[in-house]
Coordinates of C-alpha atoms in Angstrom, one line a residue:
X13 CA -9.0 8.1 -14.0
X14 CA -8.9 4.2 -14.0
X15 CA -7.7 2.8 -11.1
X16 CA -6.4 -0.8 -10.4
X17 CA -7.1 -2.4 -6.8
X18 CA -4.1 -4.0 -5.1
X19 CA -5.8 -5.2 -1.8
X20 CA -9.0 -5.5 -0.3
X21 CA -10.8 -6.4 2.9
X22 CA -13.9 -7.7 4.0
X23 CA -15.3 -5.5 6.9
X24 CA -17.1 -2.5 7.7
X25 CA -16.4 0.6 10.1
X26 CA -17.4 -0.7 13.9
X27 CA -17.3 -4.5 13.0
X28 CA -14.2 -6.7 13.7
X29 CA -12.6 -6.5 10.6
X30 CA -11.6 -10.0 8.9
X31 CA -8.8 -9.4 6.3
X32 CA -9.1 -11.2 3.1
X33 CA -6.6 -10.3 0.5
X34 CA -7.7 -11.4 -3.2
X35 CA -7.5 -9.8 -6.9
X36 CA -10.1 -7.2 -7.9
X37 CA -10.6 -5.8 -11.1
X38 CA -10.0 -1.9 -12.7
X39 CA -12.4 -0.2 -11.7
X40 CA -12.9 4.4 -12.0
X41 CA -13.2 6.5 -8.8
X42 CA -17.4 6.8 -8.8
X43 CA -17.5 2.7 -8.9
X44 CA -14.3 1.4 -7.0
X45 CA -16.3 -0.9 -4.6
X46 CA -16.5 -0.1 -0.5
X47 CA -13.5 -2.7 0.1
X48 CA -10.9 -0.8 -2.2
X49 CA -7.7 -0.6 -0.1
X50 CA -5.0 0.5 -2.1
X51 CA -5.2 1.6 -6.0
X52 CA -2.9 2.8 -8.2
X53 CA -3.0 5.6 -10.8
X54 CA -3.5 4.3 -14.6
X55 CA -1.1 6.1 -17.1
X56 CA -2.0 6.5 -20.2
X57 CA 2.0 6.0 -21.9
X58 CA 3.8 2.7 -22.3
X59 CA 3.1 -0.7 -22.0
X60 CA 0.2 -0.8 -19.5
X61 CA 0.1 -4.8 -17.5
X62 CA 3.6 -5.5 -18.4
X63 CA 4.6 -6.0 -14.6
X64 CA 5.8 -8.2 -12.7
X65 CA 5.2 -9.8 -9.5
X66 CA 8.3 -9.9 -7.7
X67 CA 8.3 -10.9 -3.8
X68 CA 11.9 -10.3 -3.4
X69 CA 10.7 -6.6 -2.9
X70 CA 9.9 -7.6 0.2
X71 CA 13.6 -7.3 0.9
X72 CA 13.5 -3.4 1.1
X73 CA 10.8 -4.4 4.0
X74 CA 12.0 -3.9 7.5
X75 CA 12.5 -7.2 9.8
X76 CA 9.8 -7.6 11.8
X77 CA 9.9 -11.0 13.1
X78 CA 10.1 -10.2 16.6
X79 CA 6.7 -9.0 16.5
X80 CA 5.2 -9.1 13.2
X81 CA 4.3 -12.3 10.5
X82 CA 4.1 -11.2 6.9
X83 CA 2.6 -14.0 4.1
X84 CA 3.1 -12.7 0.9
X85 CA -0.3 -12.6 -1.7
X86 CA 0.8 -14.2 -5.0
X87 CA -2.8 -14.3 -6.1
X88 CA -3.3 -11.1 -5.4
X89 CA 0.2 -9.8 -6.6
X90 CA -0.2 -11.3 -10.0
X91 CA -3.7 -10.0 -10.9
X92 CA -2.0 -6.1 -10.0
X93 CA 0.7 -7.1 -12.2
X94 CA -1.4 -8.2 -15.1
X95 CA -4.0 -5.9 -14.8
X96 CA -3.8 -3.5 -17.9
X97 CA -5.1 -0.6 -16.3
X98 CA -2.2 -0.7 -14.2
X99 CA 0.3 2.4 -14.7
X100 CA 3.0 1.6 -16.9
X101 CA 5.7 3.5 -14.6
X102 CA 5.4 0.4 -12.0
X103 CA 8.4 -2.8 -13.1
X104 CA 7.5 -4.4 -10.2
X105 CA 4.8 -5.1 -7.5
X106 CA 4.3 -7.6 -4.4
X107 CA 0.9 -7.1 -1.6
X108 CA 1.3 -8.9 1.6
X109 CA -0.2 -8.7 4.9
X110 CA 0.9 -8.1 8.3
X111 CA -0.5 -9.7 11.4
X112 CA 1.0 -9.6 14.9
X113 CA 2.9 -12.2 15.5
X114 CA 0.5 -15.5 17.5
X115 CA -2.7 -13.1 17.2
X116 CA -6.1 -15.1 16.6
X117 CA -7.3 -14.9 13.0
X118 CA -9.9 -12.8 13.9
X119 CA -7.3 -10.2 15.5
X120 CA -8.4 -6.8 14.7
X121 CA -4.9 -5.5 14.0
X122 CA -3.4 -6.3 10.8
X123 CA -1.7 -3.9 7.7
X124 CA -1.9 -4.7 4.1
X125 CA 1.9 -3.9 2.5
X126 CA 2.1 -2.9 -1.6
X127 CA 5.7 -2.5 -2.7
X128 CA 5.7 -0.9 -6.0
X129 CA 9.2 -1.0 -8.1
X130 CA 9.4 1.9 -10.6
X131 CA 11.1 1.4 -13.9
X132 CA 12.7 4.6 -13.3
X133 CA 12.9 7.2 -10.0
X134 CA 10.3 9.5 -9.2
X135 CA 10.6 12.8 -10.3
X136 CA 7.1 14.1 -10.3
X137 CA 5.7 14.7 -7.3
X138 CA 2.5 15.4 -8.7
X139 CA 2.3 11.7 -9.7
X140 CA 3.5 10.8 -6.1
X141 CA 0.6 13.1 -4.6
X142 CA -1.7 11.3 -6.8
X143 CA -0.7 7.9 -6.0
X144 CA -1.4 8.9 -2.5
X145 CA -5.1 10.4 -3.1
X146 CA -6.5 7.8 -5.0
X147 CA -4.9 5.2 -2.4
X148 CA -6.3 7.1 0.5
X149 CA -9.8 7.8 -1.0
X150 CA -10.1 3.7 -2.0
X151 CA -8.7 2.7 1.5
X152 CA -10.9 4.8 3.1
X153 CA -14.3 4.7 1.3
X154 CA -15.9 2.0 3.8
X155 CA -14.1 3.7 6.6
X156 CA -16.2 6.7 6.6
X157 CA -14.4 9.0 4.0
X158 CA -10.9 10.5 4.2
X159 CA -11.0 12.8 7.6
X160 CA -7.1 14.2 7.0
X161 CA -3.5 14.0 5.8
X162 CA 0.0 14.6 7.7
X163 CA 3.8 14.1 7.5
X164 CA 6.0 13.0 9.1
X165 CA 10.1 13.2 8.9
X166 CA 11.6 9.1 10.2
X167 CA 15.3 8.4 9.1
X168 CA 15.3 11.6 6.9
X169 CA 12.4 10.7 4.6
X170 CA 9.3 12.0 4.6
X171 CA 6.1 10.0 5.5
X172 CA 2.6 10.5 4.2
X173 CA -0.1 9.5 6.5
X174 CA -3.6 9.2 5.8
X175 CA -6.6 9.0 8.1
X176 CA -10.1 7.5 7.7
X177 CA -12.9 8.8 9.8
X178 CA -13.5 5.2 11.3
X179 CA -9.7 5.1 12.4
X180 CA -7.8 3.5 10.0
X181 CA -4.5 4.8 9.0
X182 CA -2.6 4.5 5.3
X183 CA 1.5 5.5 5.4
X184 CA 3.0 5.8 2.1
X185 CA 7.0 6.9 1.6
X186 CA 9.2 6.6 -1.5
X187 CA 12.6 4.9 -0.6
X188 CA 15.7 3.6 -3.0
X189 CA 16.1 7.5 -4.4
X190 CA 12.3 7.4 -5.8
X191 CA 12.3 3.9 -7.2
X192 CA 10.5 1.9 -4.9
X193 CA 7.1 3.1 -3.4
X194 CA 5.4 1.7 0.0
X195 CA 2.2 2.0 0.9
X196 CA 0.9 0.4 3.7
X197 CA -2.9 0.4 5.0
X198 CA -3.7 -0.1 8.9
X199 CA -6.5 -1.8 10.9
X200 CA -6.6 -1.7 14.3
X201 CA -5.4 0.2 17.6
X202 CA -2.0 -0.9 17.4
X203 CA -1.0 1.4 14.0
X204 CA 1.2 -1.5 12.5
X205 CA 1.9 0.3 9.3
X206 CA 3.3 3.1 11.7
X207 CA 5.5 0.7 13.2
X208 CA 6.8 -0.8 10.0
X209 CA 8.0 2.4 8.5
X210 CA 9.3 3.3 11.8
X211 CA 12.0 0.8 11.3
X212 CA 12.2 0.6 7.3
X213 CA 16.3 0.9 7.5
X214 CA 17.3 5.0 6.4

């Protein structure tokens, strides 16, 4: 399956990560590189690249100014939105990253956000499931492998968590009746994708 990178960091398991969000290009599930993040499934229908990058999905985000700053990636939001292996379902994507609010740059908390607009709801949830494997496996490649999945039930939706064996966390839910997917990775101790969807409004 070809897979399109929408984020990726520059650390390894045990060292102070240093996050550095930037375009990558498609890449299949034997060569994604060690610094995959977050990929999407390729489909092989419709008109594949034909995105857009739209940070006013950040909207549907939940406000987190009292302890969170989010700087939206345009670099890295366009080259997912162009990229042709990109699946044709997605209308609309924005990656941003979350630091906690007067940390050092060097902080070793942070979450990388992908908002992902659907041209129509969700209605498969086999695609949904995949979306969330090939996510997980890319976020956690250079994190030790995948070590497990769970749910979770916040504001009546249900959340996906991923964990890596070297701690870090992925949460993915669908929200807007199935149009809108978020999928959040998370460094550090403090789980900040955990507190995001926590208070993404029901």
């Amino acid at each position: 399956m070809a897979l399109v990178v929408a984020a990726a960091i520059s650390t390894a398991c045990g060292a102070s990560p240093s996050p550095s969000v930037s375009p990558a290009v498609a890449q299949t599930p034997s060569t994604t590189p060690a610094t995959t993040l977050a990929a999407t499934p390729a489909s092989p229908s419709g008109f594949p690249g034909s995105a857009v990058a739209d940070p006013d999905l950040f909207e549907i985000l939940p406000d987190m100014s009292d302890a969170f700053d989010l700087t939206y990636d345009p670099e890295t939001t366009a080259a997912v939105a162009g990229d042709p292996s990109l699946d044709s379902r997605i209308a609309a994507v924005a990656t941003g990253l979350y630091r906690i609010r007067g940390s050092a740059p060097d902080a070793a908390d942070f979450a990388i956000v992908n908002v992902a607009r659907l041209r129509e709801p969700i209605v498969d949830e086999a695609w949904f499931r995949d979306w969330r494997d090939t996510y997980d496996v890319a976020a956690c490649r250079q994190a030790g492998g995948v070590a497990g999945h769970a749910q979770a039930q916040i504001h009546e939706r249900t959340l996906f968590i991923g964990s890596c064996t070297g701690g870090l966390f992925t949460y993915h839910v669908l929200i807007d009746g199935g149009a809108i997917v978020v999928s959040i990775t998370s460094v550090g101790p403090a789980r900040m994708g955990l507190t995001v969807m926590q208070r993404m409004t029901p």
